[in-house]
Short mmCIF file of C-alpha atoms in Angstrom, two decimals:
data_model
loop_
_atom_site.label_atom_id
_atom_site.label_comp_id
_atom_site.label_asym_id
_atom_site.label_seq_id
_atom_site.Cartn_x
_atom_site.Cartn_y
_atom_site.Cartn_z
CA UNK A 1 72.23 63.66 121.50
CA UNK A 2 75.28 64.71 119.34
CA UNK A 3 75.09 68.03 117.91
CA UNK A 4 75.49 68.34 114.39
CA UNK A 5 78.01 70.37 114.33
CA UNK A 6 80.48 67.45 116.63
CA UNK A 7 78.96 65.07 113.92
CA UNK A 8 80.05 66.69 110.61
CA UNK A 9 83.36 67.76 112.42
CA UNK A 10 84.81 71.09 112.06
CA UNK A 11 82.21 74.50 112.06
CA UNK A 12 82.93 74.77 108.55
CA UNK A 13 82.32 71.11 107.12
CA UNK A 14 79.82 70.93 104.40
CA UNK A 15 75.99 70.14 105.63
CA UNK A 16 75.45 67.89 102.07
CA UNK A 17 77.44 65.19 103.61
CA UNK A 18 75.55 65.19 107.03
CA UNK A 19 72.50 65.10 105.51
CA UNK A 20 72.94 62.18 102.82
CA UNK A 21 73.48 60.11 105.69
CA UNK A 22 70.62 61.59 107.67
CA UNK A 23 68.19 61.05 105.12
CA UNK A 24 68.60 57.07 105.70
CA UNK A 25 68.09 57.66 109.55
CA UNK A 26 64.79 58.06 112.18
CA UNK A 27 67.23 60.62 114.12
CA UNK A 28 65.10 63.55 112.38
CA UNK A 29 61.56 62.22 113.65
CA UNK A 30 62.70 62.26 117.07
CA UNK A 31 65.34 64.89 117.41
CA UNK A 32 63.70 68.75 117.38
CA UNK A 33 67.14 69.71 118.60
CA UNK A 34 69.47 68.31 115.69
CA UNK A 35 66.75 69.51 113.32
CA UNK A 36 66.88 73.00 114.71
CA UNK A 37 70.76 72.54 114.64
CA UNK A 38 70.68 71.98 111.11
CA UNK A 39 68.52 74.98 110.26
CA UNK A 40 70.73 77.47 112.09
CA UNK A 41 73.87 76.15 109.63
CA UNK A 42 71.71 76.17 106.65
CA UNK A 43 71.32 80.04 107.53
CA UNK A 44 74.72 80.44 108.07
CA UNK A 45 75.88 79.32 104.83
CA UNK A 46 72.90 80.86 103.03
CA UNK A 47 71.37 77.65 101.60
CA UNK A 48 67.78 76.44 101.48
CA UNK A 49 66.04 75.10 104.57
CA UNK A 50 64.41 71.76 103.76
CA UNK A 51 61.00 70.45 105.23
CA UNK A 52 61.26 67.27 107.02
CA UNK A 53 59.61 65.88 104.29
CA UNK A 54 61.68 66.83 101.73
CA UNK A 55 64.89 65.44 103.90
CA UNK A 56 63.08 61.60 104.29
CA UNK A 57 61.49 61.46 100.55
CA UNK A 58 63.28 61.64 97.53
CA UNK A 59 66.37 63.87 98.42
CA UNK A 60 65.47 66.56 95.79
CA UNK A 61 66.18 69.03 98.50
CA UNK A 62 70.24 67.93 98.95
CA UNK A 63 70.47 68.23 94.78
CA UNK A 64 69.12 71.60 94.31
CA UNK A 65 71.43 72.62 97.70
CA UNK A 66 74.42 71.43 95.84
CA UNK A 67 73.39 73.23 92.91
CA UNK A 68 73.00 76.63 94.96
CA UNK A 69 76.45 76.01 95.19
CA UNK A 70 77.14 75.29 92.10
CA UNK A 71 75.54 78.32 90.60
CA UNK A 72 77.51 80.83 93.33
CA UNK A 73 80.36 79.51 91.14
CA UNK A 74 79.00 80.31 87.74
CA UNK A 75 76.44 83.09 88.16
CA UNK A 76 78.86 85.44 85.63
CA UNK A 77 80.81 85.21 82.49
CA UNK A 78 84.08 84.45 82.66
CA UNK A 79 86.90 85.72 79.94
CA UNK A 80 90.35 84.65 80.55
CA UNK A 81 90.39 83.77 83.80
CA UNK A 82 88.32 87.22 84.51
CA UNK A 83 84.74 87.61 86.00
CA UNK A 84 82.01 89.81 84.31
CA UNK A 85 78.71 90.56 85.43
CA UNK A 86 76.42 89.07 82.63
CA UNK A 87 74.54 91.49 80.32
CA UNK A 88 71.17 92.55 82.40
CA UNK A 89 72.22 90.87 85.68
CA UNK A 90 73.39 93.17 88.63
CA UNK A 91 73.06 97.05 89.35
CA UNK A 92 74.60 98.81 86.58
CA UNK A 93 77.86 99.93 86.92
CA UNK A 94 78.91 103.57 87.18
CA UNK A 95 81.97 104.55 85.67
CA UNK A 96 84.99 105.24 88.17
CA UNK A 97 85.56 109.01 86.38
CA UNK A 98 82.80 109.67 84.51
CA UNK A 99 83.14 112.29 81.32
CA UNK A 100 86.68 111.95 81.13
CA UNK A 101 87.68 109.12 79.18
CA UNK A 102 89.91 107.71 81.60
CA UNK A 103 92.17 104.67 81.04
CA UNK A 104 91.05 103.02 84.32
CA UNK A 105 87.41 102.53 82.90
CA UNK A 106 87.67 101.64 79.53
CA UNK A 107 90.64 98.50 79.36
CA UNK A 108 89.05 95.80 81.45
CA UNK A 109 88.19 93.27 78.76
CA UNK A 110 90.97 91.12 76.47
CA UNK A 111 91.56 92.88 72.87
CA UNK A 112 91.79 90.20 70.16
CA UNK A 113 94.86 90.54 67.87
CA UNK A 114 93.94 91.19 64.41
CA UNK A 115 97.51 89.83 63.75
CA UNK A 116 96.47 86.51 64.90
CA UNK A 117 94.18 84.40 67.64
CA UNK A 118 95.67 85.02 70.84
CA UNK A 119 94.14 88.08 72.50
CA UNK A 120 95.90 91.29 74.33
CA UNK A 121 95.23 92.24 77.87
CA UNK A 122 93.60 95.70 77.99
CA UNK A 123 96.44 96.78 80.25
CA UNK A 124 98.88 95.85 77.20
CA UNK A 125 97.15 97.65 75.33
CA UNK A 126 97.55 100.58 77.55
CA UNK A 127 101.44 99.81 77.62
CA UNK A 128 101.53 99.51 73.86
CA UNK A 129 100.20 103.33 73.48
CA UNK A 130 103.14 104.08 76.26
CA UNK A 131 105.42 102.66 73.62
CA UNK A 132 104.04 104.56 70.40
CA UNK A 133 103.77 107.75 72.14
CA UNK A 134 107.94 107.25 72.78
CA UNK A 135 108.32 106.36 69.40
CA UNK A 136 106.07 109.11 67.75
CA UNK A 137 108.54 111.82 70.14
CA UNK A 138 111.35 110.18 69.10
CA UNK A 139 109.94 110.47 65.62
CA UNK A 140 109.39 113.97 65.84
CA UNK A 141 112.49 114.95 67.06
CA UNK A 142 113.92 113.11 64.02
CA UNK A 143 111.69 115.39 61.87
CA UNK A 144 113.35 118.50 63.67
CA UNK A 145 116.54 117.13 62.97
CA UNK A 146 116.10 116.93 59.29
CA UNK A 147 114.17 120.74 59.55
CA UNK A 148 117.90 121.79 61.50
CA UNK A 149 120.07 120.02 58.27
CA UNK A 150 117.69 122.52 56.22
CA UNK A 151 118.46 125.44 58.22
CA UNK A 152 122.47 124.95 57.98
CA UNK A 153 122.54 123.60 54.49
CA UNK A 154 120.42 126.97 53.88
CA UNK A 155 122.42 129.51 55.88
CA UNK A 156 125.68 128.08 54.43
CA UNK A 157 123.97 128.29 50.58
CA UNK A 158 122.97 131.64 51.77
CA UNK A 159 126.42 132.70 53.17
CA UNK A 160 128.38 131.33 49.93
CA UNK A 161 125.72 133.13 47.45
CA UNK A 162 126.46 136.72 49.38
CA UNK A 163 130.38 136.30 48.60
CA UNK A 164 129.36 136.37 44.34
CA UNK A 165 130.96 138.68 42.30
CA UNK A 166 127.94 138.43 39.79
CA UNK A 167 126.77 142.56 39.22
CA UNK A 168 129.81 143.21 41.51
CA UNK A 169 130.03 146.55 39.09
CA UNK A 170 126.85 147.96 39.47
CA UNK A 171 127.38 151.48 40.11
CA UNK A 172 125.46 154.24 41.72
CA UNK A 173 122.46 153.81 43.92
CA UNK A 174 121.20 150.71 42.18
CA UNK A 175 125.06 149.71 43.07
CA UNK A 176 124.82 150.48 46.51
CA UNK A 177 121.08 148.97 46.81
CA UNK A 178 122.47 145.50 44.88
CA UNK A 179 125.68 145.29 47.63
CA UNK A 180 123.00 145.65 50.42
CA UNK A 181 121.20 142.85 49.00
CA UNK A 182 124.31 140.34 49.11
CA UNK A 183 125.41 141.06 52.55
CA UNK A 184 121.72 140.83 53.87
CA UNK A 185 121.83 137.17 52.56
CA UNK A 186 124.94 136.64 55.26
CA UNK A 187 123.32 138.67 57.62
CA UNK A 188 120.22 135.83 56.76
CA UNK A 189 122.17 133.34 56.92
CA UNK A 190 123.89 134.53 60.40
CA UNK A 191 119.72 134.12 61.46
CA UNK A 192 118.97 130.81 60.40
CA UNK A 193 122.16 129.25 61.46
CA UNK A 194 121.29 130.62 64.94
CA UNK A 195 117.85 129.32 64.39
CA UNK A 196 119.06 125.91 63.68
CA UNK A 197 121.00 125.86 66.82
CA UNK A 198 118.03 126.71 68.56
CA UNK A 199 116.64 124.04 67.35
CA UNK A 200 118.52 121.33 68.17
CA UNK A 201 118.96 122.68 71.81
CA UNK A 202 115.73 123.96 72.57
CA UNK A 203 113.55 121.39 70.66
CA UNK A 204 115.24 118.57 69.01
CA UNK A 205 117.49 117.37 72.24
CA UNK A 206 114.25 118.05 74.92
CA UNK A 207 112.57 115.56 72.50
CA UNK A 208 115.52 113.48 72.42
CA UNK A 209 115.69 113.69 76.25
CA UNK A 210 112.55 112.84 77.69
CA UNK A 211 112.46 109.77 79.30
CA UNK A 212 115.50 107.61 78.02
CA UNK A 213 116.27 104.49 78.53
CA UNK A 214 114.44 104.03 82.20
CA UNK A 215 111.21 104.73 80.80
CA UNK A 216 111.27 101.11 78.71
CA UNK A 217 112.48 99.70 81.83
CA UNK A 218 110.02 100.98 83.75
CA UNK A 219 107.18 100.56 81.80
CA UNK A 220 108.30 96.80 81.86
CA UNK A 221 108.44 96.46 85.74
CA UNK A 222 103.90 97.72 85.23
CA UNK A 223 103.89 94.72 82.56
CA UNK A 224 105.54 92.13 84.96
CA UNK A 225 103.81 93.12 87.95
CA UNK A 226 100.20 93.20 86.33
CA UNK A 227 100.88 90.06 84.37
CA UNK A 228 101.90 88.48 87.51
CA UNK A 229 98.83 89.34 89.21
CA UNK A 230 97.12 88.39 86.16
CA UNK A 231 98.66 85.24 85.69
CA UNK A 232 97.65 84.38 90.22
CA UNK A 233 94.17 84.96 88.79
CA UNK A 234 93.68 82.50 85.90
CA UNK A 235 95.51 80.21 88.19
CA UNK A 236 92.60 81.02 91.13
CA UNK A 237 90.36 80.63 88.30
CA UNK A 238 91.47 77.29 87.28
CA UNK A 239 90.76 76.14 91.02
CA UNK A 240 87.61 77.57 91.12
CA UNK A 241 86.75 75.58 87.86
CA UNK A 242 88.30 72.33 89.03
CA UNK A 243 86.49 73.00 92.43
CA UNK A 244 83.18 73.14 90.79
CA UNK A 245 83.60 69.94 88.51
CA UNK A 246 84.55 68.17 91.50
CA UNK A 247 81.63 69.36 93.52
CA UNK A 248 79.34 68.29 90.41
CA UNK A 249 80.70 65.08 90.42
CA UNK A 250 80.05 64.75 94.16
CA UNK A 251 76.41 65.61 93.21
CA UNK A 252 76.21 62.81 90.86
CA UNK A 253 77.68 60.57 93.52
CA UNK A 254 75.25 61.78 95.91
CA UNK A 255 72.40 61.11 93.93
CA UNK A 256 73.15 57.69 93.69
CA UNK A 257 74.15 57.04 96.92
CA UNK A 258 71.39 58.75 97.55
CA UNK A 259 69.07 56.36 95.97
CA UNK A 260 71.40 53.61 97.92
CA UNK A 261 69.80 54.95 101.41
CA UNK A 262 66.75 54.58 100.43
CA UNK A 263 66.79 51.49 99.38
CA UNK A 264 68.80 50.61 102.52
CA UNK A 265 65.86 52.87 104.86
CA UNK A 266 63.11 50.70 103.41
CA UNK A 267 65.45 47.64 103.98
CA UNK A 268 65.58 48.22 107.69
CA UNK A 269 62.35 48.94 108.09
CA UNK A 270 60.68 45.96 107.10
CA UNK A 271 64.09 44.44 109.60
CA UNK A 272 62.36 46.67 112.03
CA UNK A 273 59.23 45.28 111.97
CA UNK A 274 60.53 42.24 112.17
CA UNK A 275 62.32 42.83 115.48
CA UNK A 276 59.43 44.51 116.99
CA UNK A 277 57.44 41.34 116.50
CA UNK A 278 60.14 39.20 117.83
CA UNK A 279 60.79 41.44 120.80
CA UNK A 280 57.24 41.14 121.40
CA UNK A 281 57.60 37.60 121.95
CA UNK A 282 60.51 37.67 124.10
CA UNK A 283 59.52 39.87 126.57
CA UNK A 284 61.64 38.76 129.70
CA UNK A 285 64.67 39.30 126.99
CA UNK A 286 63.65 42.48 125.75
CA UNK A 287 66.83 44.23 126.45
CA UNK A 288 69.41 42.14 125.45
CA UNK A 289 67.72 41.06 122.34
CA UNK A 290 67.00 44.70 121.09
CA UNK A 291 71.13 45.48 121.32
CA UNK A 292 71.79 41.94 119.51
CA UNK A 293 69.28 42.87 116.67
CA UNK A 294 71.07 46.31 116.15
CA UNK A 295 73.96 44.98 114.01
CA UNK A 296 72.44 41.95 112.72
CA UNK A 297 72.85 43.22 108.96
CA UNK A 298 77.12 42.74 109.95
CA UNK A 299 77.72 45.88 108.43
CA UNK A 300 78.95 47.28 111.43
CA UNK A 301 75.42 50.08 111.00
CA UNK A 302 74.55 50.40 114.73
CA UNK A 303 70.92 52.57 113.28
CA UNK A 304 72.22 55.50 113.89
CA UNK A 305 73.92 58.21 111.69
CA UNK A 306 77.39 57.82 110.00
CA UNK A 307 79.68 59.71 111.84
CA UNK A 308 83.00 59.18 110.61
CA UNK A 309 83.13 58.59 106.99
CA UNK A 310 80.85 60.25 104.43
CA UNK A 311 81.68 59.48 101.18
CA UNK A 312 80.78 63.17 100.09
CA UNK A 313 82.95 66.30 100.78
CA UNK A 314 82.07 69.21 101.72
CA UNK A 315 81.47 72.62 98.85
CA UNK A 316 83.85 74.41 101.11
CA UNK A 317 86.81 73.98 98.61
CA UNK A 318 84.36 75.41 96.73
CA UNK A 319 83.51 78.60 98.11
CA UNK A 320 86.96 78.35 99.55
CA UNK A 321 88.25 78.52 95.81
CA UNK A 322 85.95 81.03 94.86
CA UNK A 323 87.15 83.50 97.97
CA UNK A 324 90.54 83.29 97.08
CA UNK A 325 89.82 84.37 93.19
CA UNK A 326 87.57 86.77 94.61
CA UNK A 327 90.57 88.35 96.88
CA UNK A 328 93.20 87.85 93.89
CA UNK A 329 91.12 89.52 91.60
CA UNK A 330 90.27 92.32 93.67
CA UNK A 331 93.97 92.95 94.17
CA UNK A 332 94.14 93.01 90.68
CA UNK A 333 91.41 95.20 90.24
CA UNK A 334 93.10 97.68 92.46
CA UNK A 335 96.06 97.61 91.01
CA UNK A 336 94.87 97.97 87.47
CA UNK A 337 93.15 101.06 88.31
CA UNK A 338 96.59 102.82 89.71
CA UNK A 339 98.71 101.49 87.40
CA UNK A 340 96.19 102.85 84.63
CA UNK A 341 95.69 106.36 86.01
CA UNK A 342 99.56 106.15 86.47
CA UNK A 343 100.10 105.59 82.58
CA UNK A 344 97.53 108.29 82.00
CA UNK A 345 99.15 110.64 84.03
CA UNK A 346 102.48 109.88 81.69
CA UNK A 347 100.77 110.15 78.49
CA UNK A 348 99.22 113.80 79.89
CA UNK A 349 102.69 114.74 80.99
CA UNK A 350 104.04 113.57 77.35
CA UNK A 351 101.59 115.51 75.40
CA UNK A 352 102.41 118.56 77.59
CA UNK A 353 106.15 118.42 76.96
CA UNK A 354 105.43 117.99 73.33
CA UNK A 355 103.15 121.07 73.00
CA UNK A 356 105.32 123.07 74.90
CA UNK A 357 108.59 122.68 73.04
CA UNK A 358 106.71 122.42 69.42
CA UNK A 359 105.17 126.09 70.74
CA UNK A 360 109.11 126.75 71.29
CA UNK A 361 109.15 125.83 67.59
CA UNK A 362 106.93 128.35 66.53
CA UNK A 363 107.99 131.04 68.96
CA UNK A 364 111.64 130.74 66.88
CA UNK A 365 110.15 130.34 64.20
CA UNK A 366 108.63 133.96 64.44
CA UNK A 367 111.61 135.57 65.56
CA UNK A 368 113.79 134.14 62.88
CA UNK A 369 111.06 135.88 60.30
CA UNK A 370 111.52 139.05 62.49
CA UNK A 371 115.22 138.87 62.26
CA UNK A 372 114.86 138.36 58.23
CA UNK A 373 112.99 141.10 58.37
CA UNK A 374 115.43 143.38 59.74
CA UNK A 375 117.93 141.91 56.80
CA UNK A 376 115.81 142.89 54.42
CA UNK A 377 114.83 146.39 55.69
CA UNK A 378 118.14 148.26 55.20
CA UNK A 379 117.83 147.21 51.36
CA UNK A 380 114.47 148.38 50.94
CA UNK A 381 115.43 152.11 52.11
CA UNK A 382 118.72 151.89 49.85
CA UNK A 383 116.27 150.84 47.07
CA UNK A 384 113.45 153.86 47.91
CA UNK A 385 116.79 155.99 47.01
CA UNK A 386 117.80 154.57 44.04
CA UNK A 387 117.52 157.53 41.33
CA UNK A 388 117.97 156.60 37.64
CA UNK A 389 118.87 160.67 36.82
CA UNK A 390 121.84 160.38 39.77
CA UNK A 391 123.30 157.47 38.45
CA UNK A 392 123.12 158.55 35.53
CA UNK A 393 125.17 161.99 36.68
CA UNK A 394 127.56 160.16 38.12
CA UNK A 395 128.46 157.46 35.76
CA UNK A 396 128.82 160.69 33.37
CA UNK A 397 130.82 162.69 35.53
CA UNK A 398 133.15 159.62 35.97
CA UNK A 399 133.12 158.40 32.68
CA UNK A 400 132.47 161.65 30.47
CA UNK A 401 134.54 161.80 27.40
CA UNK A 402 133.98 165.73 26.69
CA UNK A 403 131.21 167.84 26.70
CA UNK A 404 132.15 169.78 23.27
CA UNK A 405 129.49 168.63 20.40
CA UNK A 406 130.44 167.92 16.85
CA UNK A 407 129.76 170.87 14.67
CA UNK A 408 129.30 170.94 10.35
CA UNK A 409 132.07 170.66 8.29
CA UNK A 410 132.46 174.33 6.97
CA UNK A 411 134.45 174.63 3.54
#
C-alpha cells in the first residue's frame, strides 16, 4: 500500500488534491494505514480531520478545508499592502515605549492628503517633520539675521547721533553732564555693534550650520530604503492576493469535480455489481476476468487512486505567499522602528541645539543691557552734580560785564 505521502509527491504537496481523488475510491474502507497517514498531515498543516463519512458523502469536509485556508489569508485588514489586526480580534497591543510619545508607535497607518486622494506613508510623514524642523532653523536664523541688521543699523545711528554739535555750548555742569550723554551713545553703540557680532557668530551661523547639505541627502537615503522595503511588501501582498483568488478558484473547480466523482463512484458501483455477478458465473476464470473488467470503462481508471495528475494544486503557494509577506513585512517592521527612533533622536538633538544657542541669545542679550548700563552710569553721577547756582557763578565770572550798579542822576 502506497503511502500518502509517495502518492501526493513531495512532503509539502497540498492534501485537497489527494483527497478529491480519494473521495471517488474504496481505498479508505480498507486502508487503516493511509487513513491514519492522512490524519498525521492534516495535523501537520493544522487543518480539520474529516470522519470517514464526511470524506465518501458529499465532500463538505474538502470545501470548508480549503476555506481554512482561505481565511489564514484574510483573517486581518489590509491597508496598502499592510496587515492590521481587525478591531476586537487578537491580544491587545502594548505600546513599544509607553508614556513617551514616541515616533516608532504612533506612524504605522497611511495619512490621507488633504491636498488630494493619494495617501502618505506614516514614515513620510515622519520625514516631512525632518524637513520643517530644517526649515523652521533655517527660518530662525533668518530672523536673527534681520535682529543683527537692527543692531548695526542702530549702533551706527547711535555712533553718528554722538558726533552732533546740537547744545555743543552748554556750559557748566549741565555742559559737562550733556557731553557725557553724547559720548555714552558711542560708547552704546561700541556695545551693540559687539552684540551684533555676537550674534551672527554665536547664534545666527550655529543655526546656519547645523546639518547642511548632507542632512537632505541623508534623510533621502531613510526615504529610499523604507520605500523600498515598502514597495517588496505591496508586491508580497499582491501575491498573497493573487494566491488566494487562485486557490478560490481551485475550490470552485473542486466542487465540481467534486460532484464529477460522485457521479463517477456511483457509476462504478453499479459496474461493480455487475462484475461480481459475472465473476460469479465464471468461476474457473475468476482471475483473469477480474483484471479484464478493471479497465473496461477505457479510461485508462485501473480503481484505484489518481496518482499522477490531480487537476487541483496544492494551498502551498498559498501559505507559501503568505510566509514571504509575513518575513518582508517583518523586516519592514524592524526597520521602521529604528529608522523612527533614529529621526526622533534627530529632532531631540535639533530642539537641543536650538534651545541652547537661543539661551546664548538671551545670555547676550543681558550683558549688552549690563554694558548699556555702564554707558549710562557715568552720566547719571555728572547729572547728581549738576548745580544751577555754580553754573550760574561761572557763566558770570566768565561773562560778567562789571559789578558797579547804576546810581540816580544827581543835579
Amino acid at each position: 500500500m502506497m503511502s500518502l505521502q509517495s502518492r501526493c509527491g513531495h512532503p509539502n504537496d497540498t492534501i485537497l488534491h489527494c483527497f478529491a481523488v480519494l473521495i471517488a475510491s474504496s481505498v479508505l474502507r480498507s486502508s487503516p494505514v493511509l487513513l491514519q497517514d492522512m490524519k498525521i498531515h492534516l495535523t501537520e498543516n493544522h487543518l480539520p480531520i474529516p470522519s470517514p463519512q464526511s470524506l465518501l458523502g458529499d465532500g463538505r469536509w474538502l470545501t470548508d478545508t480549503t476555506e481554512v485556508l482561505l481565511r489564514k489569508a484574510g483573517v486581518n485588514k489590509q491597508i496598502n499592502g499592510v496587515t492590521f489586526p481587525l478591531p476586537g480580534e487578537g491580544p491587545e497591543q502594548q505600546l513599544l515605549k509607553p508614556n513617551e510619545w514616541s515616533y516608532c508607535d504612533y506612524f504605522w497607518t497611511d495619512k490621507k492628503d488633504p491636498q488630494g486622494a493619494t495617501s502618505v506613508a506614516g514614515f513620510e510623514v515622519l520625514l516631512q517633520k525632518q524637513l520643517k524642523g530644517k526649515q523652521m532653523q533655517k527660518e530662525m536664523a533668518e530672523f536673527v539675521h534681520e535682529r543683527i541688521k537692527i543692531e548695526e543699523e542702530y549702533a551706527k545711528n547711535l555712533s553718528k547721533l554722538s558726533l552732533s554739535t546740537l547744545a555743543a555750548q552748554e556750559e557748566g555742569t549741565l555742559g559737562e553732564a550733556w557731553t557725557q550723554l553724547k559720548k555714552s551713545l558711542h560708547d552704546e553703540a561700541e556695545v551693540h555693534l559687539k552684540f551684533s557680532n555676537k550674534l551672527h557668530s554665536e547664534v545666527e551661523k550655529p543655526l546656519l550650520t547645523f546639518r547642511g547639505d548632507n542632512f537632505k541627502k541623508d534623510l533621502k537615503k531613510y526615504d529610499h530604503h523604507i520605500a523600498d522595503l515598502r514597495k517588496q511588501l505591496a508586491s508580497r501582498y499582491a501575491g498573497v492576493d493573487k494566491a488566494r483568488k487562485a486557490l478560490a478558484d481551485r475550490q470552485k473547480d473542486l466542487e465540481v469535480k467534486t460532484q464529477q466523482l460522485e457521479i463517477k463512484l456511483s457509476n462504478k458501483t453499479e459496474e461493480d455489481i455487475k462484475k461480481a455477478r459475472r465473476k460469479s458465473t465464471q468461476a474457473g476464470n475468476a482471475a483473469a476476468a477480474a483484471a479484464a473488467d478493471d479497465d473496461d470503462d477505457g479510461d485508462g481508471d485501473d480503481g484505484g487512486v489518481c496518482v499522477c495528475a490531480c487537476p487541483f494544486p496544492s494551498g502551498d503557494d498559498l501559505m507559501r505567499c503568505v510566509d514571504l509577506y509575513n518575513q518582508t513585512q517583518s523586516k519592514w517592521f524592524e526597520e521602521m522602528v529604528t529608522t523612527s527612533m533614529e529621526l526622533e533622536k534627530l529632532e531631540v538633538e535639533r530642539i537641543e541645539w536650538i534651545q541652547q544657542h537661543l539661551r546664548q541669545y538671551t545670555t547676550l542679550r543681558h550683558e549688552t543691557d549690563m554694558f548699556n548700563q555702564g554707558t549710562v552710569e557715568p552720566v547719571d553721577r555728572l547729572l547728581q552734580t549738576v548745580d544751577p547756582a555754580k553754573d550760574r557763578e561761572l557763566w558770570v565770572k566768565e561773562n560778567k560785564t562789571g559789578d558797579v550798579r547804576p546810581v540816580d542822576l544827581d543835579i
